[in-house]
Short mmCIF file of C-alpha atoms in Angstrom, two decimals:
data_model
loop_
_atom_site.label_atom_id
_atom_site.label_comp_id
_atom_site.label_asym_id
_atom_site.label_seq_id
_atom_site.Cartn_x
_atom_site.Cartn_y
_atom_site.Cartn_z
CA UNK A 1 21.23 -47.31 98.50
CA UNK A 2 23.40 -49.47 96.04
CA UNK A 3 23.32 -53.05 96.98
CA UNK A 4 26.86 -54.68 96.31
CA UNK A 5 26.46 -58.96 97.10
CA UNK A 6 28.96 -61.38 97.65
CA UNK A 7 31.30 -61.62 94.67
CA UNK A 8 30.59 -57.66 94.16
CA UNK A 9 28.37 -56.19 91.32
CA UNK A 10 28.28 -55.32 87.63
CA UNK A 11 29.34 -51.21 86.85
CA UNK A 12 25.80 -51.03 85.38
CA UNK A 13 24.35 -52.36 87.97
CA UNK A 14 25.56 -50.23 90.31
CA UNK A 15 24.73 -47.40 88.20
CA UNK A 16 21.00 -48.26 88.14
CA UNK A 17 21.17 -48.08 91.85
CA UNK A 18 22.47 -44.25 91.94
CA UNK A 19 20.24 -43.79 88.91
CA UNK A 20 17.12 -44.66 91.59
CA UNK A 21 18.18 -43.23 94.12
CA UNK A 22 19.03 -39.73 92.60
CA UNK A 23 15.83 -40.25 90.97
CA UNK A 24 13.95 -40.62 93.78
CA UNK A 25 11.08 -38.34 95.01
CA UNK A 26 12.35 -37.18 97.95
CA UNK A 27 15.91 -36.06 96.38
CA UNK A 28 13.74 -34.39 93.62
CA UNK A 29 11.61 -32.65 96.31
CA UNK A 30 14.86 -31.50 98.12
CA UNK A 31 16.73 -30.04 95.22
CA UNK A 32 13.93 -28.65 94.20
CA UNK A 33 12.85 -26.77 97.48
CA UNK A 34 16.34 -25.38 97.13
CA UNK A 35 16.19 -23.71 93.99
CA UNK A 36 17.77 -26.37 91.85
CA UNK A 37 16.59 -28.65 89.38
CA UNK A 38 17.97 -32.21 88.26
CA UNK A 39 19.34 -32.47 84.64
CA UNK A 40 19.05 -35.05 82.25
CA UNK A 41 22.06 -36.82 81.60
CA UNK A 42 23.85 -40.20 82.41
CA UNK A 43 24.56 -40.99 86.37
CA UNK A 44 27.98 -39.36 86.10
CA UNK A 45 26.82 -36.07 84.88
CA UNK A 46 24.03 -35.83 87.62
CA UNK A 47 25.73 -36.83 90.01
CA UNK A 48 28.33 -34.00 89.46
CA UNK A 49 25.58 -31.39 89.32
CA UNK A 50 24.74 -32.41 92.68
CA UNK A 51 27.69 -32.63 94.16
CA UNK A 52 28.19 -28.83 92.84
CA UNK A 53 24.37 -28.18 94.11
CA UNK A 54 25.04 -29.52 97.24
CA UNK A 55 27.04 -26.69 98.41
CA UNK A 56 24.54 -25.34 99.20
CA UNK A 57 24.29 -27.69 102.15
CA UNK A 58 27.22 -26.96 103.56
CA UNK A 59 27.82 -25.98 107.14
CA UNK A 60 31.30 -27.57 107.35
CA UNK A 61 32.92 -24.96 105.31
CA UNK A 62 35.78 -27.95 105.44
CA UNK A 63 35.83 -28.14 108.87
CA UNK A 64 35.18 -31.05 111.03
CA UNK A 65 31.58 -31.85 111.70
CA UNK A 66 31.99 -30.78 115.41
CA UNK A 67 32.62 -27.04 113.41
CA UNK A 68 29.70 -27.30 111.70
CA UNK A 69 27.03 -24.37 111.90
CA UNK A 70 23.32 -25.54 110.72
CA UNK A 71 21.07 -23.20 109.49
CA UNK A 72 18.02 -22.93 111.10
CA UNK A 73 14.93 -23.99 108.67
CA UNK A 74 11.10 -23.24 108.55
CA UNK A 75 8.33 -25.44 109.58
CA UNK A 76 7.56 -26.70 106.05
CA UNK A 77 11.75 -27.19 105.02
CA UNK A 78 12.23 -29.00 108.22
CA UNK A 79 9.41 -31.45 107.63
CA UNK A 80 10.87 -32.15 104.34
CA UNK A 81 14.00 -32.92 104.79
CA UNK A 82 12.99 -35.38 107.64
CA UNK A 83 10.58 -36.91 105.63
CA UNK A 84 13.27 -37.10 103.24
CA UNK A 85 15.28 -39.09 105.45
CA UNK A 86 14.09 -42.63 105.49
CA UNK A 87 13.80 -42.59 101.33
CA UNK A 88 17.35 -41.97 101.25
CA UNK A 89 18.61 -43.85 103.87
CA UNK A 90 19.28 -41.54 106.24
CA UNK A 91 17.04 -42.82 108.21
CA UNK A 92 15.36 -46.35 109.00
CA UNK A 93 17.89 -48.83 108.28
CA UNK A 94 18.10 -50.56 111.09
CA UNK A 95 17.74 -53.94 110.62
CA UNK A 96 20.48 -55.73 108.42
CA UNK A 97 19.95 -57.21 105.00
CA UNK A 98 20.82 -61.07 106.41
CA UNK A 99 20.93 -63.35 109.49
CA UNK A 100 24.61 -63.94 109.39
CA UNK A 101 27.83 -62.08 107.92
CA UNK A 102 31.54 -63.12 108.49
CA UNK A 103 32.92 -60.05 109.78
CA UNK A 104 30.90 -57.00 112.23
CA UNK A 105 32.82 -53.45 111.31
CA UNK A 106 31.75 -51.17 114.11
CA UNK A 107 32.56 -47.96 112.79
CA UNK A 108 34.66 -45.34 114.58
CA UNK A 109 33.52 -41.83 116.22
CA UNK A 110 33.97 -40.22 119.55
CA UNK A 111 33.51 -41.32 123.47
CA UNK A 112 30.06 -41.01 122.93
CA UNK A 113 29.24 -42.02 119.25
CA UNK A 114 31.47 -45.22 119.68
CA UNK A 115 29.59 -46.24 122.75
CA UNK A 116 26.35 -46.09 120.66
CA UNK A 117 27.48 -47.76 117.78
CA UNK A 118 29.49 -50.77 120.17
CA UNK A 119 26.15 -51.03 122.02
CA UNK A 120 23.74 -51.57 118.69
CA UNK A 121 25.98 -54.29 117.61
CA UNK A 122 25.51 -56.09 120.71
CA UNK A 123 22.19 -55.56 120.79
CA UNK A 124 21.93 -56.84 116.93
CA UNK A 125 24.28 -60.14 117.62
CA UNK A 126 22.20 -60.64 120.86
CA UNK A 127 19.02 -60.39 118.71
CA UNK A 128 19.35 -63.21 116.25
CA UNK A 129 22.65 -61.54 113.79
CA UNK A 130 25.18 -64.20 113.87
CA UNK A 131 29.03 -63.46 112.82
CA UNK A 132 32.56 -64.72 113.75
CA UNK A 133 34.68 -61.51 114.40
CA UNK A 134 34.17 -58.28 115.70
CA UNK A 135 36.00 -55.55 115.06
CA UNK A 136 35.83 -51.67 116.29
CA UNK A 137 37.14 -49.12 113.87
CA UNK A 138 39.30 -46.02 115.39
CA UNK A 139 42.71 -44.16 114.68
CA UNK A 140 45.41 -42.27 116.90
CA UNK A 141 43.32 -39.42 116.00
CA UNK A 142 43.34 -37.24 119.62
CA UNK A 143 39.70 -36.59 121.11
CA UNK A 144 38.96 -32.73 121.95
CA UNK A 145 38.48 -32.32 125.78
CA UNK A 146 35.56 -33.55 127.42
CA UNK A 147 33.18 -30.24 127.31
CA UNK A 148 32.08 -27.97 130.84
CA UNK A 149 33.57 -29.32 133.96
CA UNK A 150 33.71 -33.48 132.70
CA UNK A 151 36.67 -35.37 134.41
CA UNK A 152 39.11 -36.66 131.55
CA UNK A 153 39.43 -40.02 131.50
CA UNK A 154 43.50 -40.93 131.19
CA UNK A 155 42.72 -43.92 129.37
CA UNK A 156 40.99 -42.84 126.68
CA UNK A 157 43.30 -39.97 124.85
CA UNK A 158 42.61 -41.18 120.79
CA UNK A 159 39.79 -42.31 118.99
CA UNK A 160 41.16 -46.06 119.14
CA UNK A 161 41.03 -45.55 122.72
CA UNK A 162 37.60 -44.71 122.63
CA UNK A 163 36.93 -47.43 120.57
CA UNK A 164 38.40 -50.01 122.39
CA UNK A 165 36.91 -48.83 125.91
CA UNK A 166 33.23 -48.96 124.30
CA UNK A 167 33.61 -52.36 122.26
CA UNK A 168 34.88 -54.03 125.70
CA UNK A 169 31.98 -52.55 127.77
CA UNK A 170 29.67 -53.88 124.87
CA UNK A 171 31.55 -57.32 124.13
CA UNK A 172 33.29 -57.96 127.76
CA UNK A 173 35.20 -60.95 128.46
CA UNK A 174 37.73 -61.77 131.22
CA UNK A 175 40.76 -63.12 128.55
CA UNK A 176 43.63 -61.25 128.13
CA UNK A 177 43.98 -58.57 125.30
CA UNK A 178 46.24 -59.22 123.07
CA UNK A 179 48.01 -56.46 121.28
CA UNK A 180 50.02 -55.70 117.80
CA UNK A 181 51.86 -52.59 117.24
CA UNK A 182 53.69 -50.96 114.05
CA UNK A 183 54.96 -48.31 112.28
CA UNK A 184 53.83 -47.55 108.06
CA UNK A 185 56.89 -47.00 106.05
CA UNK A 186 55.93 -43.24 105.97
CA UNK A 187 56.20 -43.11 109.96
CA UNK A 188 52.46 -43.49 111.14
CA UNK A 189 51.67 -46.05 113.90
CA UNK A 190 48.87 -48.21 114.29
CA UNK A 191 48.08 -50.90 116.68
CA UNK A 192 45.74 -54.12 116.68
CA UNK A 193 43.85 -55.43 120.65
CA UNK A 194 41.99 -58.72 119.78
CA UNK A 195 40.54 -61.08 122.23
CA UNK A 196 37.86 -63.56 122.90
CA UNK A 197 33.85 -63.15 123.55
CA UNK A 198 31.10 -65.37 123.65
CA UNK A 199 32.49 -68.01 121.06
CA UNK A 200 33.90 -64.76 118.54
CA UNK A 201 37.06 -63.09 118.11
CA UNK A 202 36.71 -59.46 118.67
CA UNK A 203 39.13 -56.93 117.51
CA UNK A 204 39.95 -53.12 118.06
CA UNK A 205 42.26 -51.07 115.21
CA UNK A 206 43.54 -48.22 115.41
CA UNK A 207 44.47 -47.49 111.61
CA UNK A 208 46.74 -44.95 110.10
CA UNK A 209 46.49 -42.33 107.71
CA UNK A 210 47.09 -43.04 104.04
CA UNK A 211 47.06 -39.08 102.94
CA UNK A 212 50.23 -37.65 104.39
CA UNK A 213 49.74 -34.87 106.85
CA UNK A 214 46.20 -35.53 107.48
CA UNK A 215 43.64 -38.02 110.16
CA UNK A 216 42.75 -40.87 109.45
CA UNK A 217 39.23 -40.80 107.73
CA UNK A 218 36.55 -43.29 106.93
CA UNK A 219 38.13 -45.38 103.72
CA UNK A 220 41.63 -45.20 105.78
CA UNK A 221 39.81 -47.20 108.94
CA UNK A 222 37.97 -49.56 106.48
CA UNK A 223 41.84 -49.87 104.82
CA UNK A 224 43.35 -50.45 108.35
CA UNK A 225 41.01 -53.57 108.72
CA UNK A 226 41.77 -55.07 105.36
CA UNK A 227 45.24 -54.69 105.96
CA UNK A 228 46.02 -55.26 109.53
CA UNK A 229 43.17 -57.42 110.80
CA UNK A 230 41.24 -59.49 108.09
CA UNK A 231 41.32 -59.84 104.14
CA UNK A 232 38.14 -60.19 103.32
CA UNK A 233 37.42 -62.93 101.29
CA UNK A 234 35.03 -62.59 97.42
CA UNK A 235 32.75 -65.05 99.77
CA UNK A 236 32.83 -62.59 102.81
CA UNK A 237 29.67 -60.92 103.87
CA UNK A 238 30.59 -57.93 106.08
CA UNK A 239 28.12 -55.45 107.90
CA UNK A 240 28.99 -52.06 108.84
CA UNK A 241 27.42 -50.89 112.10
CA UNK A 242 27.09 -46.51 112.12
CA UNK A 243 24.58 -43.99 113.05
CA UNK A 244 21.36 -43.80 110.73
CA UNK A 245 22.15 -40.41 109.18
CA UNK A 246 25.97 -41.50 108.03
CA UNK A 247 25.12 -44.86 106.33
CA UNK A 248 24.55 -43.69 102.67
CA UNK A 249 28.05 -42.24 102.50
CA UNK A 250 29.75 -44.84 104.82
CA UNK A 251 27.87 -47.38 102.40
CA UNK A 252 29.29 -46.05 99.22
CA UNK A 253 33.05 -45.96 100.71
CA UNK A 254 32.96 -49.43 101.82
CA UNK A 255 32.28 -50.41 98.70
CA UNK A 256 34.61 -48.61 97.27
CA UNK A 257 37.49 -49.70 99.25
CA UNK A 258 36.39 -53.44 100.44
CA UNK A 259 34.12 -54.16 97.73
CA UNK A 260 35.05 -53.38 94.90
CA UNK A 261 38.99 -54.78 95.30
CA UNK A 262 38.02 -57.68 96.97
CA UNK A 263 34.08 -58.16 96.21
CA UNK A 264 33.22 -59.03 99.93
CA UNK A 265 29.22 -58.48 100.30
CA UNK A 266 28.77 -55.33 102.08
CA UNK A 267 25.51 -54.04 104.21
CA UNK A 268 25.54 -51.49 106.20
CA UNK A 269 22.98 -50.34 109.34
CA UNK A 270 22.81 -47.49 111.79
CA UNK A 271 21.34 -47.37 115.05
CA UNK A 272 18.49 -44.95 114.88
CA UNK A 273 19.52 -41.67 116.90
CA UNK A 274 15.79 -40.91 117.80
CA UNK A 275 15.28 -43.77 120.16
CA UNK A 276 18.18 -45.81 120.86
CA UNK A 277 19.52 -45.50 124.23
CA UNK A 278 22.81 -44.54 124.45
CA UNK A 279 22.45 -41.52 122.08
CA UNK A 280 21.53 -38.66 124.21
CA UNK A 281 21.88 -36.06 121.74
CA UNK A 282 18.12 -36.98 120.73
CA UNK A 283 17.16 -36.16 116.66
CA UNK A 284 19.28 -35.22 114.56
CA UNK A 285 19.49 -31.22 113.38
CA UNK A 286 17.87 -31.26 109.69
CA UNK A 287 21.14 -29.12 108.74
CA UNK A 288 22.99 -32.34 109.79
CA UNK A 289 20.82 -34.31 107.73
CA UNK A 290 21.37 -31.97 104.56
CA UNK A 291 24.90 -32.41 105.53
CA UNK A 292 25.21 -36.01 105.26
CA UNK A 293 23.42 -36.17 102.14
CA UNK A 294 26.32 -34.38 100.88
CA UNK A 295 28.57 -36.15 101.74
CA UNK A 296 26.51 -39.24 100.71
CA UNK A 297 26.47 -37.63 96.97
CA UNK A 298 30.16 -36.98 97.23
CA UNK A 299 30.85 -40.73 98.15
CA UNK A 300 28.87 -42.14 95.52
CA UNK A 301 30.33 -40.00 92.58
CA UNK A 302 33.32 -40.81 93.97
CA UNK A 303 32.54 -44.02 93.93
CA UNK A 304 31.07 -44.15 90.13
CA UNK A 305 33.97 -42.59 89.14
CA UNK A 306 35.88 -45.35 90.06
CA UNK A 307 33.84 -48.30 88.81
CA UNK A 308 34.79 -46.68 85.19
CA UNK A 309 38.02 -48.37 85.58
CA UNK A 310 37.13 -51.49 87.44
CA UNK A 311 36.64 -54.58 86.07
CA UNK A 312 34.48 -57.21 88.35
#
């Protein structure tokens, strides 16, 4: 995956990174084993053909990924794509880049996934990571029902809810939480809980949308922070905390909307979803993994794209 340091990176260097990466065995093996073939070209022209390629992927159908419907594979495809996994870093990045970063961006999910992702961050900081804040990503996004014959919980309705009931079971303290509310100019709400843990400031936001009409995504969480919490700082190191199979694309759209405007370090790790403990879902599905590698292309190009008009 691209590395982007403190103070950010050069546009070619960047591009090397994608160049490898796209270049790499295991993508060649993939495409390949799917009837497609890499052309030659510069990083913005490849990457285009495989975001095109990459339909073929596709279980979403643009859905959410709780809509998705994997295919189900052959021995010898399945084995593939898993041992495809680590080499593009959807797999085996568990252990972060440095000892200590400024900020810890726990990224946002479900009841569930945001449990997982609070509890690897505390098992990272408790582990030898050092940082000064820690903040839990989320949104007013409303959870589906609990599945079967689950008792809904009344106080967790959103995904910031969720968030903020999993970072305080992960980071607990016995101070008061202090909250910060608002409304954007276009009507969306947001809030901000911060209190204090172990010698750090940790924060919950729940961000709002920046596309009009739709949830709160990804970028629009990492945007929340920026805005309503913490501007990072060109010294800044930050570490995103996820689940293995989403950090290539939740890499590339940090950098693109903390790195690259205000050339904070960025790193990002995900807790491994074969053995960590409070994922019960077990491996994932390899048509998840195909999925995410979509999306990981999709980022990045994205992400090229913009670099074309950025000067660091």
């Amino acid at each position: 995956m691209p590395a982007w340091p403190v103070g950010g990176a050069a546009p070619e260097a960047l591009a090397h990174d994608i160049a490898q990466w796209i270049d790499s065995a295991a993508m060649v093996a993939l495409v390949r084993a799917f009837g497609g073939d890499l052309p030659p070209g510069d990083v913005d022209a490849r990457l285009a053909y495989l975001e095109d390629f990459s339909m073929v992927w596709d279980a979403r159908a643009g859905g959410e990924r709780v809509d998705a419907r994997y295919v189900e594979r052959d021995d010898a495809t399945r084995k593939l794509i898993e041992a495809a996994a680590p080499a593009l870093g959807l797999a085996g990045r568990q252990r972060p880049a440095f000892d200590r970063y400024d900020h810890v961006l726990v990224l946002g999910g479900g009841r569930i996934t945001g449990r997982a992702r609070a509890q690897f961050a505390a098992e990272l900081l408790s582990t030898g990571t050092l940082t000064g804040t820690v903040t839990g990503l989320g949104s007013l996004r409303e959870l589906p029902a609990r599945p079967g014959n689950q008792p809904a919980d009344p106080e967790i309705v959103t995904e910031g809810d969720a968030m903020l009931t999993a970072v305080r079971q992960a980071f607990p303290s016995a101070e008061e939480v202090v909250t910060r509310t608002g409304t954007t100019a276009d009507g969306n709400g947001w809030w901000v809980r911060s209190y204090p843990s172990d010698g750090r400031r940790i924060n919950v936001v729940a961000a709002p949308p920046t596309r009009p009409g739709q949830r709160a995504n990804t970028p629009d969480t990492l945007t929340g922070w920026a805005e309503l919490v913490t501007r990072p700082a060109a010294t800044d190191r930050v570490l995103l905390v996820t689940t293995d199979l989403y950090v290539p694309f939740q890499h590339a759209e940090a950098i693109r909307v903390l790195g690259l405007p205000h050339r904070c370090g960025i790193d990002t790790v995900g807790f491994d979803t074969r053995s960590f403990g409070a994922w019960p879902n077990g491996p994932s599905h390899p048509g998840e993994l195909l999925q995410e590698l979509r999306s990981a292309i999709r980022s990045l190009h994205t992400l090229q794209r913009q670099t074309l008009h950025v000067q660091l």
